[in-house]
Each structure stands twice: as structure tokens, then as C-alpha cells.
Amino acid sequence: RQLYTSLKKVGTHYDVWANNTGLVLVVGARSAATSVPDQVYRSTDGGTTYSIATFPPTAYGYLNSIHMIDNNTGWAVGSNTSVFKTTNGGASWDSVPTPFTEAGKILSKVIFVNANTGWIFSKTSMTGDSTIIKTTNGGTSWFKQKLSTNTGSSAQIYWADFVDANTGYCVNYTPRPYKTTDGGDTWTVQNIVDVFGGFMYGIDMVDANTGYICGSSGKMYKTTNGGTLWDTLTNRPGWTSPSWYGVKFKNANIGVFCGTNGMTAITTNGGTSFTLENTSASTQYNLFLTPLAGYTVGTNSSIHRNNALPTGTENNLSEVPTQFELAQNYPNPFNPVTTIRFALPKAAVVTMKVYDILGREVVRAINNISYNAGWNSFTFDGSKLSSGVYFYSIIIDNKVMDTKRMVLVK
């Protein structure tokens, strides 16, 4: 069963942000120069419906990246060195001047660690090789930074992530990861375990030590020592066939990669194994994870939502359960989300099916996902179901283990 819901507009989407109360912002290309500027799509109901945000009519380029500091204030960047800011939750956007003024240049990433401190990166060469700008006053002013002594194409940066105001990481054209510990003033190239000559498209740091990189030729890298060494994930899905453009992790174990062929790869054990999910898009460019859902965006005007991503392992991990247990969902009755927990005495492949009162399967809430031993939980979203009585059954290694009753009241 397809776990994603496709929501259409003309054009390509490149990045997405969402919160836990239903606000979703999607950025990408304008449908046409003669159309209403529609580079930003906005939803306030978790992606069920979308509207076009108010955007400067003379902005004809596309947006590559969005970062929201909070539910009201955020930034978006893209082609033609364009930078935009919102202060009303993405309902409207205004252009912001920066030191990036060269025509035809493409900005790849914007990220803030707090309301004042943020960076913008360029994926095309700049005069003086300054492909980074930084603000420490909320965007009132910006100053230029460089990626070490790199020049030309080696100074071009595809993506970046910061864990605090000092420690940050990026991936560049060479392709290699770089790290800063002084807020971007200096950068040091990091080691990868192999000799790779393709592209590194994305990086996501869980904390200062653990992070993941994705790239072309099916490449997935992981570090657990702050980038002293980036090792390849050996059991990556698809091997060399897909290019992975986006990567996001909820914690050190649960994460999603997205890329070509409409594929997403979900791991619940830090990349030891993956479950593939396919979408209707040709390419998924990026994604965002909330506690309740995951969103991917890409070509074919695609916006997809997955409500069945695991939320992680709970309780005391040092006390592995001695037997399987399926807990009653809470709250129950619920509207429209509820948490379902289950205990595994050993690692297993889990499927969970939801049935209506007539015994018809209505949702495949978990679809053959590997979980570690311990207590696990996920959030079930019944927003697309009618009020009524439902039953959820858990299947462990292809064996039905237990079924419980829950009530949806809208």
C-alpha cells in the first residue's frame, strides 16, 4: 500500500518545512513567468489542502531551500542570488538584500541556529570565492565567509547543517565534507573511507558527533565521531542506481533518504538496514520530518506525506522486554492522532494493519519496517478516516501477534 498522498501543482518543488500543528511550507519553481508567482505553497492542515503564498511578482526564479526559525519567521533562497523572508508563517514573503548580488548565481541552502545567527550558501562560484554569507543580527546585515582556501568550483557548496552557533558541516563540489568549529570563519576538509568522485548532495547532523551524507551513485555516508571519518553504509538500498538528494534523521537511528526513481529509503537502526518506499514522482529532492509525519517534495509537482514513520524507541533500553506486547493506543478515543506502542524481545520486521468494523483493511500503518528490540512507538493519524470503531493488528515476522480496538471520534 502506498503510504504517501500526492498533492499537485505545476512545476518542481525543491524543499519543504513542516511543524507539528499542521503548517507545511513547500518551495520550488514558478509555474510560468506569466503566472501568479507560486514558488511557495502553504498548508495549515498538515498537507490536506494548499494555497499559494503571497510572493513578489517580479521574482521569476526558483527556490532551493527554506528554513523556519519558528512558526512565524523564516527564510528562503534560490536562483538569481534571491533571498526572501517571512514573518507571518509563510503567508507572505519579502525580498531581502544581501552581499550576494551577482546575477545568475544559485543559492543552495539557508540555515539559522537561532533568531539572530544564520548562514546562506551558494552552489555556484562567486567573485573572491566567498560562497558563504553569515548574519548575527537576524538578517539586518550580512558578511562574507569562505570555504577554507578553496577556489572556483571547489568552493561551491551543495548543502550544509549546523548543530549550534559554532559547529557546522557542509558538502561541496569536490566532493568532500567540511567542518567548522568557529561559526564558519574557518573550515577543515574531512576524511571519507573511500575514493569518491561523484556528488554529495545532502548532509544532516543528528548532533555534534552523529551525521549522515547522501549523494550520487547510491552513496550514503555516516559518521559517529564528529566527522573524523565518514564511512559508507554497506547495506544501502538500490546500491549504485539512485542518486540520493535529501536526508533527514529524527534521531541517530530513525531517518529517511530520498532521491531519483521516486524512492525513499527508511531506516530505524542507523542505516544497518532500510525499507524502500516508492512514490509517483520521478525524483524526490528533499524532505522534512516531524514527530507525526514525513514530507517529501520533487518533480511531477509532487508533495508526499507519510503518516507511518516510526517515532523511536522508548522506555529503558537497557531493559529489553522478555516477551512481545502490544499496548492499547493512547488517547482512546482519539481525534485524529493517537500513539501506539509495542514491545519486542528481539529485533524484528513489523507490519501493522488497521481494519474497519467490517474487517476491511483501511490503512497499512507500518509496512515491513525493521525495529530493534525494546519498546517502540509511532503516531497513527486517522485524519483521512471517518469516525468509528477500528482494529489494529500487529504482524511480527509475518505472524499476526495481537489485535486491539480503538475509537476515532471527530
GROMACS .gro file of C-alpha atoms in nm:
model
  410
    1ARG     CA    1   0.000   0.000   0.000
    2GLN     CA    2   0.129   0.344  -0.093
    3LEU     CA    3   0.181   0.539   0.228
    4TYR     CA    4   0.211   0.877   0.059
    5THR     CA    5  -0.054   1.121  -0.052
    6SER     CA    6   0.030   1.322  -0.365
    7LEU     CA    7  -0.085   1.684  -0.381
    8LYS     CA    8  -0.032   1.860  -0.715
    9LYS     CA    9   0.078   2.191  -0.864
   10VAL     CA   10   0.253   2.271  -1.191
   11GLY     CA   11   0.631   2.278  -1.157
   12THR     CA   12   0.906   2.126  -0.944
   13HIS     CA   13   0.943   2.154  -0.567
   14TYR     CA   14   1.289   2.159  -0.409
   15ASP     CA   15   1.244   2.184  -0.032
   16VAL     CA   16   0.982   2.156   0.242
   17TRP     CA   17   0.936   2.252   0.606
   18ALA     CA   18   0.658   2.149   0.845
   19ASN     CA   19   0.565   2.174   1.211
   20ASN     CA   20   0.362   1.952   1.441
   21THR     CA   21   0.042   2.160   1.426
   22GLY     CA   22  -0.032   2.139   1.054
   23LEU     CA   23   0.172   2.418   0.896
   24VAL     CA   24   0.355   2.297   0.583
   25LEU     CA   25   0.561   2.520   0.352
   26VAL     CA   26   0.687   2.398   0.015
   27VAL     CA   27   0.926   2.594  -0.208
   28GLY     CA   28   1.028   2.543  -0.569
   29ALA     CA   29   0.998   2.673  -0.922
   30ARG     CA   30   0.748   2.925  -1.053
   31SER     CA   31   0.498   2.760  -1.288
   32ALA     CA   32   0.549   3.020  -1.563
   33ALA     CA   33   0.674   3.374  -1.600
   34THR     CA   34   0.321   3.488  -1.687
   35SER     CA   35   0.156   3.309  -1.397
   36VAL     CA   36   0.086   3.425  -1.045
   37PRO     CA   37   0.414   3.381  -0.852
   38ASP     CA   38   0.366   3.041  -0.691
   39GLN     CA   39   0.713   2.949  -0.567
   40VAL     CA   40   0.576   2.893  -0.215
   41TYR     CA   41   0.287   2.662  -0.136
   42ARG     CA   42   0.135   2.674   0.214
   43SER     CA   43  -0.086   2.435   0.408
   44THR     CA   44  -0.235   2.480   0.754
   45ASP     CA   45  -0.395   2.134   0.779
   46GLY     CA   46  -0.093   1.907   0.751
   47GLY     CA   47  -0.093   1.898   0.371
   48THR     CA   48  -0.456   1.810   0.303
   49THR     CA   49  -0.505   2.139   0.118
   50TYR     CA   50  -0.262   2.404  -0.009
   51SER     CA   51  -0.279   2.771  -0.103
   52ILE     CA   52  -0.034   2.997  -0.284
   53ALA     CA   53   0.163   3.228  -0.056
   54THR     CA   54   0.195   3.594  -0.145
   55PHE     CA   55   0.529   3.642  -0.323
   56PRO     CA   56   0.696   3.936  -0.504
   57PRO     CA   57   0.552   3.937  -0.859
   58THR     CA   58   0.888   4.023  -1.018
   59ALA     CA   59   1.060   3.719  -0.862
   60TYR     CA   60   1.082   3.477  -1.153
   61GLY     CA   61   1.347   3.239  -1.023
   62TYR     CA   62   1.314   2.921  -0.822
   63LEU     CA   63   1.374   2.848  -0.453
   64ASN     CA   64   1.612   2.575  -0.339
   65SER     CA   65   1.592   2.593   0.039
   66ILE     CA   66   1.363   2.701   0.321
   67HIS     CA   67   1.439   2.733   0.691
   68MET     CA   68   1.190   2.844   0.954
   69ILE     CA   69   1.333   2.980   1.279
   70ASP     CA   70   0.994   2.935   1.445
   71ASN     CA   71   0.632   2.908   1.331
   72ASN     CA   72   0.632   3.272   1.212
   73THR     CA   73   0.978   3.374   1.095
   74GLY     CA   74   1.169   3.204   0.818
   75TRP     CA   75   1.392   3.235   0.514
   76ALA     CA   76   1.405   3.100   0.159
   77VAL     CA   77   1.682   3.121  -0.102
   78GLY     CA   78   1.731   3.019  -0.463
   79SER     CA   79   1.831   3.125  -0.813
   80ASN     CA   80   1.942   3.476  -0.912
   81THR     CA   81   2.100   3.511  -0.563
   82SER     CA   82   1.748   3.568  -0.430
   83VAL     CA   83   1.679   3.578  -0.056
   84PHE     CA   84   1.331   3.611   0.095
   85LYS     CA   85   1.193   3.639   0.448
   86THR     CA   86   0.855   3.577   0.609
   87THR     CA   87   0.732   3.694   0.949
   88ASN     CA   88   0.376   3.558   0.929
   89GLY     CA   89   0.421   3.183   0.898
   90GLY     CA   90   0.489   3.183   0.527
   91ALA     CA   91   0.167   3.358   0.425
   92SER     CA   92   0.369   3.631   0.254
   93TRP     CA   93   0.737   3.686   0.164
   94ASP     CA   94   0.959   3.990   0.104
   95SER     CA   95   1.292   4.020  -0.075
   96VAL     CA   96   1.598   4.083   0.146
   97PRO     CA   97   1.923   4.245   0.022
   98THR     CA   98   2.250   4.059   0.091
   99PRO     CA   99   2.614   4.077  -0.025
  100PHE     CA  100   2.524   3.813  -0.285
  101THR     CA  101   2.446   4.045  -0.575
  102GLU     CA  102   2.590   3.869  -0.880
  103ALA     CA  103   2.328   3.791  -1.143
  104GLY     CA  104   2.266   3.432  -1.245
  105LYS     CA  105   2.413   3.274  -0.931
  106ILE     CA  106   2.229   3.000  -0.741
  107LEU     CA  107   2.194   2.985  -0.363
  108SER     CA  108   2.162   2.632  -0.232
  109LYS     CA  109   2.094   2.644   0.141
  110VAL     CA  110   1.983   2.874   0.424
  111ILE     CA  111   2.005   2.774   0.789
  112PHE     CA  112   1.964   2.955   1.123
  113VAL     CA  113   2.057   2.822   1.468
  114ASN     CA  114   1.863   3.095   1.648
  115ALA     CA  115   1.676   3.415   1.568
  116ASN     CA  116   1.999   3.609   1.511
  117THR     CA  117   2.261   3.371   1.369
  118GLY     CA  118   2.232   3.219   1.025
  119TRP     CA  119   2.417   3.133   0.705
  120ILE     CA  120   2.341   3.121   0.332
  121PHE     CA  121   2.545   2.905   0.092
  122SER     CA  122   2.598   2.922  -0.284
  123LYS     CA  123   2.627   2.625  -0.521
  124THR     CA  124   2.783   2.844  -0.793
  125SER     CA  125   3.115   3.028  -0.786
  126MET     CA  126   3.126   3.383  -0.653
  127THR     CA  127   3.371   3.667  -0.701
  128GLY     CA  128   3.651   3.624  -0.450
  129ASP     CA  129   3.533   3.266  -0.387
  130SER     CA  130   3.315   3.382  -0.097
  131THR     CA  131   3.032   3.130  -0.130
  132ILE     CA  132   2.905   3.178   0.227
  133ILE     CA  133   2.741   3.476   0.396
  134LYS     CA  134   2.656   3.499   0.766
  135THR     CA  135   2.436   3.718   0.982
  136THR     CA  136   2.448   3.764   1.358
  137ASN     CA  137   2.162   4.016   1.382
  138GLY     CA  138   1.868   3.836   1.226
  139GLY     CA  139   1.947   3.933   0.868
  140THR     CA  140   1.978   4.307   0.919
  141SER     CA  141   2.332   4.280   0.785
  142TRP     CA  142   2.548   4.003   0.639
  143PHE     CA  143   2.919   3.943   0.591
  144LYS     CA  144   3.107   3.706   0.360
  145GLN     CA  145   3.291   3.387   0.454
  146LYS     CA  146   3.495   3.137   0.252
  147LEU     CA  147   3.515   2.760   0.240
  148SER     CA  148   3.877   2.736   0.354
  149THR     CA  149   4.114   2.833   0.069
  150ASN     CA  150   3.901   2.664  -0.196
  151THR     CA  151   3.864   2.841  -0.527
  152GLY     CA  152   3.641   2.804  -0.830
  153SER     CA  153   3.416   2.501  -0.837
  154SER     CA  154   3.569   2.353  -0.520
  155ALA     CA  155   3.420   2.646  -0.327
  156GLN     CA  156   3.070   2.559  -0.444
  157ILE     CA  157   2.852   2.422  -0.162
  158TYR     CA  158   2.554   2.195  -0.217
  159TRP     CA  159   2.416   2.167   0.137
  160ALA     CA  160   2.502   2.242   0.499
  161ASP     CA  161   2.389   2.180   0.854
  162PHE     CA  162   2.478   2.342   1.188
  163VAL     CA  163   2.434   2.188   1.532
  164ASP     CA  164   2.499   2.516   1.716
  165ALA     CA  165   2.639   2.865   1.655
  166ASN     CA  166   2.994   2.730   1.629
  167THR     CA  167   2.980   2.378   1.489
  168GLY     CA  168   2.866   2.321   1.134
  169TYR     CA  169   2.916   2.093   0.837
  170CYS     CA  170   2.879   2.124   0.461
  171VAL     CA  171   2.936   1.924   0.143
  172ASN     CA  172   3.095   2.076  -0.165
  173TYR     CA  173   3.157   2.011  -0.533
  174THR     CA  174   3.488   1.825  -0.494
  175PRO     CA  175   3.304   1.621  -0.336
  176ARG     CA  176   3.404   1.625   0.031
  177PRO     CA  177   3.253   1.712   0.368
  178TYR     CA  178   3.388   2.013   0.560
  179LYS     CA  179   3.356   2.113   0.926
  180THR     CA  180   3.375   2.441   1.114
  181THR     CA  181   3.407   2.489   1.489
  182ASP     CA  182   3.421   2.868   1.488
  183GLY     CA  183   3.094   2.964   1.324
  184GLY     CA  184   3.217   2.943   0.967
  185ASP     CA  185   3.530   3.157   0.997
  186THR     CA  186   3.746   2.855   0.909
  187TRP     CA  187   3.661   2.517   0.755
  188THR     CA  188   3.853   2.187   0.758
  189VAL     CA  189   3.811   1.912   0.499
  190GLN     CA  190   3.712   1.575   0.649
  191ASN     CA  191   3.804   1.219   0.558
  192ILE     CA  192   3.582   0.970   0.378
  193VAL     CA  193   3.657   0.599   0.382
  194ASP     CA  194   3.666   0.560   0.003
  195VAL     CA  195   3.774   0.750  -0.309
  196PHE     CA  196   3.456   0.910  -0.441
  197GLY     CA  197   3.439   1.134  -0.746
  198GLY     CA  198   3.065   1.187  -0.779
  199PHE     CA  199   2.843   1.438  -0.597
  200MET     CA  200   2.746   1.486  -0.233
  201TYR     CA  201   2.403   1.646  -0.231
  202GLY     CA  202   2.287   1.645   0.131
  203ILE     CA  203   2.406   1.631   0.490
  204ASP     CA  204   2.211   1.601   0.816
  205MET     CA  205   2.370   1.610   1.161
  206VAL     CA  206   2.180   1.448   1.447
  207ASP     CA  207   2.424   1.605   1.694
  208ALA     CA  208   2.790   1.712   1.701
  209ASN     CA  209   2.904   1.350   1.662
  210THR     CA  210   2.650   1.161   1.451
  211GLY     CA  211   2.552   1.258   1.099
  212TYR     CA  212   2.466   1.131   0.751
  213ILE     CA  213   2.557   1.231   0.395
  214CYS     CA  214   2.381   1.136   0.071
  215GLY     CA  215   2.496   1.162  -0.288
  216SER     CA  216   2.511   1.026  -0.640
  217SER     CA  217   2.583   0.663  -0.734
  218GLY     CA  218   2.377   0.550  -0.437
  219LYS     CA  219   2.625   0.689  -0.186
  220MET     CA  220   2.532   0.707   0.181
  221TYR     CA  221   2.788   0.801   0.447
  222LYS     CA  222   2.770   0.806   0.826
  223THR     CA  223   2.992   0.948   1.099
  224THR     CA  224   2.978   0.878   1.472
  225ASN     CA  225   3.287   1.079   1.567
  226GLY     CA  226   3.209   1.429   1.450
  227GLY     CA  227   3.338   1.371   1.100
  228THR     CA  228   3.684   1.244   1.186
  229LEU     CA  229   3.587   0.967   0.947
  230TRP     CA  230   3.282   0.927   0.723
  231ASP     CA  231   3.214   0.560   0.650
  232THR     CA  232   2.986   0.419   0.380
  233LEU     CA  233   2.664   0.241   0.472
  234THR     CA  234   2.717  -0.109   0.333
  235ASN     CA  235   2.356  -0.226   0.304
  236ARG     CA  236   2.222   0.079   0.127
  237PRO     CA  237   1.914   0.014  -0.091
  238GLY     CA  238   1.939   0.032  -0.468
  239TRP     CA  239   2.318   0.033  -0.441
  240THR     CA  240   2.454   0.248  -0.724
  241SER     CA  241   2.129   0.306  -0.915
  242PRO     CA  242   1.971   0.603  -0.733
  243SER     CA  243   2.108   0.946  -0.658
  244TRP     CA  244   2.006   1.039  -0.304
  245TYR     CA  245   1.931   1.414  -0.290
  246GLY     CA  246   1.789   1.459   0.059
  247VAL     CA  247   1.845   1.308   0.403
  248LYS     CA  248   1.680   1.376   0.740
  249PHE     CA  249   1.700   1.191   1.073
  250LYS     CA  250   1.472   1.212   1.376
  251ASN     CA  251   1.746   1.071   1.596
  252ALA     CA  252   2.061   0.864   1.550
  253ASN     CA  253   1.859   0.562   1.434
  254ILE     CA  254   1.543   0.674   1.255
  255GLY     CA  255   1.589   0.856   0.926
  256VAL     CA  256   1.486   0.886   0.562
  257PHE     CA  257   1.679   0.932   0.236
  258CYS     CA  258   1.502   1.048  -0.082
  259GLY     CA  259   1.614   1.066  -0.443
  260THR     CA  260   1.573   0.953  -0.801
  261ASN     CA  261   1.326   0.693  -0.928
  262GLY     CA  262   1.073   0.832  -0.679
  263MET     CA  263   1.237   0.637  -0.399
  264THR     CA  264   1.259   0.697  -0.027
  265ALA     CA  265   1.467   0.472   0.199
  266ILE     CA  266   1.366   0.444   0.565
  267THR     CA  267   1.596   0.315   0.837
  268THR     CA  268   1.515   0.254   1.203
  269ASN     CA  269   1.858   0.125   1.304
  270GLY     CA  270   2.103   0.391   1.196
  271GLY     CA  271   2.148   0.265   0.842
  272THR     CA  272   2.208  -0.103   0.916
  273SER     CA  273   1.904  -0.186   0.704
  274PHE     CA  274   1.642   0.002   0.500
  275THR     CA  275   1.285  -0.024   0.380
  276LEU     CA  276   1.216   0.121   0.036
  277GLU     CA  277   0.901   0.321  -0.033
  278ASN     CA  278   0.820   0.432  -0.387
  279THR     CA  279   0.629   0.746  -0.484
  280SER     CA  280   0.473   0.868  -0.807
  281ALA     CA  281   0.741   1.131  -0.862
  282SER     CA  282   1.039   1.083  -1.091
  283THR     CA  283   1.270   1.248  -0.837
  284GLN     CA  284   1.233   1.344  -0.472
  285TYR     CA  285   1.462   1.639  -0.400
  286ASN     CA  286   1.419   1.690  -0.028
  287LEU     CA  287   1.222   1.604   0.282
  288PHE     CA  288   1.129   1.712   0.633
  289LEU     CA  289   1.033   1.504   0.936
  290THR     CA  290   0.800   1.599   1.220
  291PRO     CA  291   0.703   1.383   1.518
  292LEU     CA  292   0.380   1.295   1.336
  293ALA     CA  293   0.474   1.268   0.969
  294GLY     CA  294   0.733   1.292   0.697
  295TYR     CA  295   0.706   1.508   0.384
  296THR     CA  296   0.894   1.473   0.055
  297VAL     CA  297   0.886   1.704  -0.247
  298GLY     CA  298   1.017   1.682  -0.601
  299THR     CA  299   0.934   1.659  -0.970
  300ASN     CA  300   0.593   1.597  -1.126
  301SER     CA  301   0.459   1.869  -0.893
  302SER     CA  302   0.481   1.620  -0.611
  303ILE     CA  303   0.425   1.671  -0.241
  304HIS     CA  304   0.401   1.347  -0.044
  305ARG     CA  305   0.317   1.279   0.318
  306ASN     CA  306   0.393   0.964   0.516
  307ASN     CA  307   0.199   0.922   0.840
  308ALA     CA  308   0.352   0.587   0.933
  309LEU     CA  309   0.711   0.675   1.016
  310PRO     CA  310   0.826   0.525   1.348
  311THR     CA  311   0.881   0.774   1.631
  312GLY     CA  312   1.161   0.584   1.804
  313THR     CA  313   1.235   0.352   2.090
  314GLU     CA  314   1.104   0.447   2.431
  315ASN     CA  315   1.143   0.341   2.794
  316ASN     CA  316   1.462   0.197   2.940
  317LEU     CA  317   1.663   0.049   2.653
  318SER     CA  318   1.880  -0.143   2.899
  319GLU     CA  319   1.574  -0.348   2.998
  320VAL     CA  320   1.487  -0.549   2.688
  321PRO     CA  321   1.133  -0.694   2.714
  322THR     CA  322   1.117  -1.067   2.772
  323GLN     CA  323   0.809  -1.110   2.554
  324PHE     CA  324   0.609  -0.938   2.284
  325GLU     CA  325   0.343  -0.688   2.392
  326LEU     CA  326   0.101  -0.462   2.203
  327ALA     CA  327  -0.021  -0.174   2.419
  328GLN     CA  328  -0.357  -0.002   2.398
  329ASN     CA  329  -0.340   0.314   2.190
  330TYR     CA  330  -0.347   0.644   2.379
  331PRO     CA  331  -0.553   0.852   2.379
  332ASN     CA  332  -0.854   0.635   2.307
  333PRO     CA  333  -1.099   0.758   2.182
  334PHE     CA  334  -0.881   0.990   1.970
  335ASN     CA  335  -0.912   1.273   1.715
  336PRO     CA  336  -0.731   1.246   1.480
  337VAL     CA  337  -0.394   1.119   1.610
  338THR     CA  338  -0.305   0.857   1.868
  339THR     CA  339   0.011   0.680   1.984
  340ILE     CA  340   0.051   0.303   1.951
  341ARG     CA  341   0.331   0.128   2.141
  342PHE     CA  342   0.466  -0.225   2.120
  343ALA     CA  343   0.747  -0.423   2.282
  344LEU     CA  344   0.986  -0.656   2.101
  345PRO     CA  345   1.209  -0.905   2.285
  346LYS     CA  346   1.438  -0.912   1.980
  347ALA     CA  347   1.480  -0.723   1.653
  348ALA     CA  348   1.201  -0.799   1.407
  349VAL     CA  349   1.024  -0.689   1.089
  350VAL     CA  350   0.693  -0.525   1.180
  351THR     CA  351   0.373  -0.465   0.986
  352MET     CA  352   0.061  -0.305   1.134
  353LYS     CA  353  -0.276  -0.312   0.961
  354VAL     CA  354  -0.584  -0.113   1.055
  355TYR     CA  355  -0.931  -0.257   0.982
  356ASP     CA  356  -1.279  -0.107   0.994
  357ILE     CA  357  -1.573  -0.264   1.178
  358LEU     CA  358  -1.646  -0.484   0.874
  359GLY     CA  359  -1.297  -0.627   0.874
  360ARG     CA  360  -1.174  -0.437   0.568
  361GLU     CA  361  -0.814  -0.316   0.574
  362VAL     CA  362  -0.820   0.064   0.554
  363VAL     CA  363  -0.458   0.158   0.636
  364ARG     CA  364  -0.122  -0.017   0.632
  365ALA     CA  365   0.016   0.184   0.924
  366ILE     CA  366   0.357   0.011   0.926
  367ASN     CA  367   0.477  -0.177   0.622
  368ASN     CA  368   0.759  -0.429   0.676
  369ILE     CA  369   0.987  -0.198   0.875
  370SER     CA  370   1.275  -0.334   1.084
  371TYR     CA  371   1.267  -0.241   1.455
  372ASN     CA  372   1.521  -0.301   1.728
  373ALA     CA  373   1.443  -0.492   2.048
  374GLY     CA  374   1.274  -0.279   2.314
  375TRP     CA  375   0.967  -0.060   2.342
  376ASN     CA  376   0.878   0.118   2.021
  377SER     CA  377   0.605   0.367   1.936
  378PHE     CA  378   0.463   0.553   1.642
  379THR     CA  379   0.188   0.808   1.587
  380PHE     CA  380  -0.116   0.696   1.392
  381ASP     CA  381  -0.301   0.969   1.201
  382GLY     CA  382  -0.668   0.898   1.134
  383SER     CA  383  -0.744   1.232   0.969
  384LYS     CA  384  -0.849   1.062   0.642
  385LEU     CA  385  -1.080   0.812   0.815
  386SER     CA  386  -1.440   0.856   0.924
  387SER     CA  387  -1.547   0.842   1.287
  388GLY     CA  388  -1.600   0.489   1.409
  389VAL     CA  389  -1.454   0.174   1.561
  390TYR     CA  390  -1.130   0.037   1.417
  391PHE     CA  391  -0.900  -0.252   1.495
  392TYR     CA  392  -0.520  -0.252   1.466
  393SER     CA  393  -0.330  -0.577   1.419
  394ILE     CA  394   0.045  -0.617   1.452
  395ILE     CA  395   0.232  -0.872   1.241
  396ILE     CA  396   0.579  -0.974   1.357
  397ASP     CA  397   0.796  -1.161   1.107
  398ASN     CA  398   0.483  -1.245   0.903
  399LYS     CA  399   0.287  -1.374   1.205
  400VAL     CA  400  -0.019  -1.194   1.348
  401MET     CA  401   0.061  -1.142   1.716
  402ASP     CA  402  -0.223  -0.933   1.858
  403THR     CA  403  -0.519  -0.709   1.770
  404LYS     CA  404  -0.670  -0.422   1.968
  405ARG     CA  405  -0.971  -0.194   1.935
  406MET     CA  406  -0.960   0.186   1.902
  407VAL     CA  407  -1.228   0.451   1.850
  408LEU     CA  408  -1.195   0.758   1.627
  409VAL     CA  409  -1.431   1.043   1.724
  410LYS     CA  410  -1.435   1.357   1.509
   0.00000   0.00000   0.00000
